[in-house]
Coordinates of C-alpha atoms and ligand atoms in Angstrom, one line a residue:
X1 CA -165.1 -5.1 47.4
X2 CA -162.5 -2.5 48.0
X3 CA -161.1 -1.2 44.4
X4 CA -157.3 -2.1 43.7
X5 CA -156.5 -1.9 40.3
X6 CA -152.9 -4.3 39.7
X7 CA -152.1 -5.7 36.0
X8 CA -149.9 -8.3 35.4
X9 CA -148.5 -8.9 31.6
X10 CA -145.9 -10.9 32.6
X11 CA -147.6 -14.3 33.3
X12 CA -147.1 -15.9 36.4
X13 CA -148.6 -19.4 35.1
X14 CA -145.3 -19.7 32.8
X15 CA -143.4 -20.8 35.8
X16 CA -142.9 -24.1 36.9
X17 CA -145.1 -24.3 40.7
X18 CA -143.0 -25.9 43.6
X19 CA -143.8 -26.8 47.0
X20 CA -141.2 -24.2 49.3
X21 CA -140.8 -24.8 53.0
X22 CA -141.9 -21.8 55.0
X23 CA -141.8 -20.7 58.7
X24 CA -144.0 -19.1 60.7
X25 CA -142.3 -15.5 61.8
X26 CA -142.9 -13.3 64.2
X27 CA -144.9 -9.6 63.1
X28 CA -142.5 -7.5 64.8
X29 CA -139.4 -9.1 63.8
X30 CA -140.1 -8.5 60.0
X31 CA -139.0 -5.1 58.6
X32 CA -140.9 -3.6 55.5
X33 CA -139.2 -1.4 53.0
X34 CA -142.5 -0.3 51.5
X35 CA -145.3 2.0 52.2
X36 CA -148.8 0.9 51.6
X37 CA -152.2 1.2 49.8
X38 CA -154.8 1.5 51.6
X39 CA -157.0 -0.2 48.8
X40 CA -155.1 -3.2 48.6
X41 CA -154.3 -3.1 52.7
X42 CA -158.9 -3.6 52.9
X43 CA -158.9 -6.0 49.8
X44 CA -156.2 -8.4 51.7
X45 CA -158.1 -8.5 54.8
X46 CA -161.6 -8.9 53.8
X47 CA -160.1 -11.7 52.1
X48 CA -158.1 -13.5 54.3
X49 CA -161.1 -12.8 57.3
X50 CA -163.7 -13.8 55.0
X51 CA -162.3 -17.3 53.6
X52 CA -160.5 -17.7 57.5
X53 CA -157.5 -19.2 55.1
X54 CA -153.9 -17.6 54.4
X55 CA -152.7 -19.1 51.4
X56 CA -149.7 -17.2 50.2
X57 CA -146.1 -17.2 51.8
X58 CA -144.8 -13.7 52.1
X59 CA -140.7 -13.5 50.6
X60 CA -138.7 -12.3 53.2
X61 CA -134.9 -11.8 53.4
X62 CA -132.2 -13.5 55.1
X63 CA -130.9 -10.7 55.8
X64 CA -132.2 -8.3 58.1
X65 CA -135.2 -10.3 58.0
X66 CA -136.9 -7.8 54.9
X67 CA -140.5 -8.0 53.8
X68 CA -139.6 -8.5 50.1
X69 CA -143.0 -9.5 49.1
X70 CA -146.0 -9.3 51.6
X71 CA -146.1 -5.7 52.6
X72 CA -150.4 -5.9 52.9
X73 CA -150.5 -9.4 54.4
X74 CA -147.9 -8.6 56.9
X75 CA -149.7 -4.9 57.7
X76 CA -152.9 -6.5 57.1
X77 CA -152.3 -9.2 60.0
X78 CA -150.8 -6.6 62.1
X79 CA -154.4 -5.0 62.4
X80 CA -156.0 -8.2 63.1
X81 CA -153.5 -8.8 66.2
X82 CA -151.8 -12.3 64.8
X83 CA -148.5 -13.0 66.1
X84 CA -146.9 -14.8 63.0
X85 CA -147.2 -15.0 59.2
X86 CA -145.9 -18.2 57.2
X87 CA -142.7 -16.5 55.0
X88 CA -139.9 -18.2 52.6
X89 CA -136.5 -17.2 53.9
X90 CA -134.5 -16.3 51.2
X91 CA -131.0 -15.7 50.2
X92 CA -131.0 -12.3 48.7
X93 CA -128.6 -9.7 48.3
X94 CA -126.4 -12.2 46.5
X95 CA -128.8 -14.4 45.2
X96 CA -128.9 -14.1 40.9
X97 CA -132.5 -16.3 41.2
X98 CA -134.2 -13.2 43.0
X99 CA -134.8 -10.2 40.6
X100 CA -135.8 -6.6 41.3
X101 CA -138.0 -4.3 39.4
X102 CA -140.9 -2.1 39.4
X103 CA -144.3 -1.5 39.1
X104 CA -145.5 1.8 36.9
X105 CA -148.5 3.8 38.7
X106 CA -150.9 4.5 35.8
X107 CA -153.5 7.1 35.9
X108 CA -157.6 6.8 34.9
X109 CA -159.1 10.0 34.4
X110 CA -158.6 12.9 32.9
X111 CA -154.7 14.1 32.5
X112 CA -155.5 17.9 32.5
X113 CA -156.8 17.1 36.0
X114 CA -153.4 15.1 36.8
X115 CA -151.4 17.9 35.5
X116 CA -153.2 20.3 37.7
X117 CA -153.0 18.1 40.4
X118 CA -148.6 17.9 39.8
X119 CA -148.7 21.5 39.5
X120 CA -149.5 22.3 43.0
X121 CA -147.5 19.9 45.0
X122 CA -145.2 22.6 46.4
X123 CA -141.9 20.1 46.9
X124 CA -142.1 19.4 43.2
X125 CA -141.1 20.9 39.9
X126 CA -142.2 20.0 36.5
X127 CA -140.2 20.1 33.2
X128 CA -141.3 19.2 30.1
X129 CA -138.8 17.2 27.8
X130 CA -140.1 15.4 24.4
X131 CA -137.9 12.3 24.4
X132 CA -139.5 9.1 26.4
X133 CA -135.3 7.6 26.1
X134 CA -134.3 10.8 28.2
X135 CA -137.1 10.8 30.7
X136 CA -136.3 6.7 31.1
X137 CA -132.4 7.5 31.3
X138 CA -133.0 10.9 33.7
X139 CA -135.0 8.7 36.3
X140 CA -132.0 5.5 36.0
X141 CA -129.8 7.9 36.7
X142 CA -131.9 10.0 40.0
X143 CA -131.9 12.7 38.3
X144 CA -136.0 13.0 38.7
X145 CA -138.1 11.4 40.6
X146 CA -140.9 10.5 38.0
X147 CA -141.1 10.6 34.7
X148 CA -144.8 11.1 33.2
X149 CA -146.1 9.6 29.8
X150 CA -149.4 10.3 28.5
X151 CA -151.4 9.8 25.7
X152 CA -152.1 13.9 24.6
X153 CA -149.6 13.9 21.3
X154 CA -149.7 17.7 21.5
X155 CA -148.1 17.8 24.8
X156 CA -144.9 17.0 25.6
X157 CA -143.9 14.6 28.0
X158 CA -142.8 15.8 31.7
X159 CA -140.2 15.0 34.6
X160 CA -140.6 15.6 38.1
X161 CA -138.1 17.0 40.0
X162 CA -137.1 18.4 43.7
X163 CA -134.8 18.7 46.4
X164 CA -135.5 16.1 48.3
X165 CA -134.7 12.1 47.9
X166 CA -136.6 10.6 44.6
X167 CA -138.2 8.3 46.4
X168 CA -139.2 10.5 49.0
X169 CA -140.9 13.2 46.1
X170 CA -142.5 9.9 45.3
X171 CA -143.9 9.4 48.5
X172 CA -145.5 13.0 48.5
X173 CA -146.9 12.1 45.0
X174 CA -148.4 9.0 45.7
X175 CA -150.3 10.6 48.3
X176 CA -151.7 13.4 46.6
X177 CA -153.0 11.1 43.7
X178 CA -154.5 8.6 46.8
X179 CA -156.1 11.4 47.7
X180 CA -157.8 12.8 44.9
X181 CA -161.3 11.6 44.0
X182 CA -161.2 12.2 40.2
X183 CA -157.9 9.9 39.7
X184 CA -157.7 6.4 39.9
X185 CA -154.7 4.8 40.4
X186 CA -153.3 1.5 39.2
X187 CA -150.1 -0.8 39.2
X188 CA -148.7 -2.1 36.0
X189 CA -145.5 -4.6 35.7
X190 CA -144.0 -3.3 32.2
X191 CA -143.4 -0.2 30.4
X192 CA -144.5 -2.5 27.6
X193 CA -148.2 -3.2 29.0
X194 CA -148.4 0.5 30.4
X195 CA -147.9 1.5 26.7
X196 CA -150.7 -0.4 25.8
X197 CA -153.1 0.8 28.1
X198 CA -152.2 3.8 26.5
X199 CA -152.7 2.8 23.0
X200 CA -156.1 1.3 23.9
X201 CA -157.1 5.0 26.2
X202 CA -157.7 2.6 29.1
X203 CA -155.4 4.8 30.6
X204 CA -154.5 8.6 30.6
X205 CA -150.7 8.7 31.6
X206 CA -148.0 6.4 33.3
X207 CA -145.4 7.1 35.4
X208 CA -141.6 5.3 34.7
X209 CA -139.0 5.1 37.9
X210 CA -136.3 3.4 38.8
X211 CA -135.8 0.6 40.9
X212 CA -134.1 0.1 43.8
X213 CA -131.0 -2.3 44.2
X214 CA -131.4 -5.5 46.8
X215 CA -128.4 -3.8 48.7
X216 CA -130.1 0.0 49.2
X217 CA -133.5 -1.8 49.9
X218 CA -132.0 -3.8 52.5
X219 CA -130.2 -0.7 54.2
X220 CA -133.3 1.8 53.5
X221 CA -135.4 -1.0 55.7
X222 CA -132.9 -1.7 58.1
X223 CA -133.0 2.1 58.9
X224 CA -137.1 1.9 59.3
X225 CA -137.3 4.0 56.0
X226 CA -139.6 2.9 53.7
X227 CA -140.1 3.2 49.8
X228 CA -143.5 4.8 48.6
X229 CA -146.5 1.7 48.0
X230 CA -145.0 -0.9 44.9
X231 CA -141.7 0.6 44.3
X232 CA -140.3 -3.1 43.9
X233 CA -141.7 -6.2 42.2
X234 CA -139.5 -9.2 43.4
X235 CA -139.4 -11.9 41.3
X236 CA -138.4 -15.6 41.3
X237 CA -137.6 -18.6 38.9
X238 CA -140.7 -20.4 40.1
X239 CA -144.0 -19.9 42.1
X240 CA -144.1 -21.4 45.4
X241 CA -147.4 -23.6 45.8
X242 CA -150.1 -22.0 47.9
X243 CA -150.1 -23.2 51.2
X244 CA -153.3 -23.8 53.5
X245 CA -153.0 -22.1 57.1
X246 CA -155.8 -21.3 59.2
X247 CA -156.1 -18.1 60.5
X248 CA -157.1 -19.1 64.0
X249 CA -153.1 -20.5 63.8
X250 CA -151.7 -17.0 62.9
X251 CA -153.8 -15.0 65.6
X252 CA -152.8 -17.9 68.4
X253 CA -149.7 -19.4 67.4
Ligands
AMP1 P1 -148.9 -8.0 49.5 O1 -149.0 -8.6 50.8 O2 -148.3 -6.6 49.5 O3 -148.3 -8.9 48.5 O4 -150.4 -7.8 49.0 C1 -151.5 -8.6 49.3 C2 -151.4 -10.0 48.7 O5 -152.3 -10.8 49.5 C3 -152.0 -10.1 47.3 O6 -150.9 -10.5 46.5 C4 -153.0 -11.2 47.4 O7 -152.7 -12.2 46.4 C5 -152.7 -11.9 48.7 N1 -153.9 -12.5 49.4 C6 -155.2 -12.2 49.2 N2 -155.9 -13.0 50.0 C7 -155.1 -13.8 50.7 C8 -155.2 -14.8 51.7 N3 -156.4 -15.1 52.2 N4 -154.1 -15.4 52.2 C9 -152.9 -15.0 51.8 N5 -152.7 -14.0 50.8 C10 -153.7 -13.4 50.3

C-alpha cells in the first residue's frame, strides 16, 4: 500500500449523509486548480482498480467546470484512459453552503534535517520571528509563503519568504520535501490537531498558510495554473452518500 499520511480532526460522521444527484463528466472538460501527490495519486488507483468500484463523487464547480474536490480520482482516471467520472455540480463562487480552507503539511523526522533542507532552496529566504499570531497574520496577509512551527522551544519559529507568488514558493517547497527520503510528509485539517501532533512528538514541525478565496481559485484554474497538492479543503453542510459505479462504465461510457 502506497504511504499517504491525511488526518482528519474534524469529523466527517457529524454530518447528516444525503443521497446528491451526480453526472457523469467528461475528463477533459474538468479543470483542476491543484497539483498532486504522487502518494495519494498510487493509493487512489490501486484502489479503485482493485475493488473495480468508484464510490465517491468528485465536487466540481458550476463555473468553469473546477475540480473542487477530486484532484487524484480525476488524475488517477486520466491514467487509466476513462472518459468520464461521476461529479456533483455545484453552485460555488456565491454559494455560503460551500466553505474553503486548508490543509497544514506536517513534517516526521527530524527538524534539523528540515531546516537544512529550507536552507538550500535557492528561491527561498528564511526569517525567524517568535510570535506564532505574527507568522499566522504575515501568511493571511501574503506577506510569506509558509510559516513553520515546530516543537524545539529553543528555536524560534520561522517564515518563508521570496520573490515569487506564495503559492508558487510553495510549489518549490512541496517538492523538495517530496523529494527527500528522511521527511515524511502529512496533511492535517486544523492548526488545532497539527498542535497536537506536536504536543504528542508525532510530529516535528507544521507549516500554517493561507487559503485561497472560491473567486482566485476559480480564475487561477481557469488560467491552467494550479495550486501546490492540498492547498484547499472544500467543505459542505452534509456528505453526499457513496455511490456504486463500475469502473468498466467510466473507461467505456
Ligand atoms: P482526491 O480525488 O484528491 O479527493 O483524492 C483521492 C480520493 O479518492 C480519496 O478521498 C479517497 O477517499 C477516494 N477514493 C479511494 N478509493 C476510491 C474509489 N474506489 N472510488 C472513488 N473514490 C475513491
Amino acid at each position: 500500500m502506497p504511504e499517504f499520511v491525511e488526518i482528519r480532526t474534524e469529523p466527517e460522521e457529524a454530518k447528516p449523509e444525503l443521497d446528491v444527484s451526480f453526472e457523469l463528466l467528461d475528463l477533459d472538460l474538468l479543470k483542476p486548480h491543484e497539483e498532486l501527490d504522487p502518494n495519494e495519486l498510487e493509493a487512489f488507483i490501486e484502489s479503485v482498480t482493485s475493488s473495480g468500484i468508484f464510490w465517491k463523487a468528485a465536487l466540481v464547480s458550476k463555473e468553469g467546470y473546477v475540480i473542487l474536490d477530486g484532484h487524484h480520482r480525476w488524475a488517477g482516471l486520466k491514467k487509466l484512459n476513462a472518459k468520464v467520472m461521476p461529479c456533483i455540480l455545484l453552485d460555488y463562487v456565491n454559494n455560503p453552503e460551500v466553505k474553503v480552507y486548508t490543509w497544514y503539511p506536517f513534517i516526521v523526522g527530524s527538524l534539523n534535517h528540515l531546516i537544512d533542507v529550507l536552507k538550500n532552496i535557492k528561491e527561498i529566504d528564511i526569517i525567524y520571528e517568535s510570535s506564532k499570531d505574527i507568522i499566522i497574520e504575515k501568511v493571511e496577509n501574503m506577506e510569506a509563503a509558509f510559516g513553520l512551527i515546530h516543537s524545539d522551544s529553543n528555536k524560534d519559529f520561522i517564515l518563508i519568504v521570496g520573490d515569487e507568488d506564495p503559492y508558487d514558493l510553495q510549489k518549490i517547497i512541496i517538492k523538495h520535501l517530496i523529494d527527500d527520503q528522511r521527511i515524511q510528509l502529512g496533511y492535517i485539517d486544523t492548526i488545532k490537531g497539527a498542535e497536537e501532533l506536536l504536543a504528542q512528538r508525532k510530529a516535528v514541525a507544521y507549516f500554517v498558510r493561507r487559503a485561497p478565496k472560491k473567486k482566485e481559485i476559480v480564475e487561477r484554474a481557469s488560467k491552467g495554473k494550479v495550486y501546490p497538492p492540498k492547498t484547499t479543503r472544500h467543505s459542505l453542510p452534509f456528505v453526499p452518500r457513496k455511490i456504486h459505479v463500475p469502473l468498466d462504465k467510466l473507461l467505456n461510457p
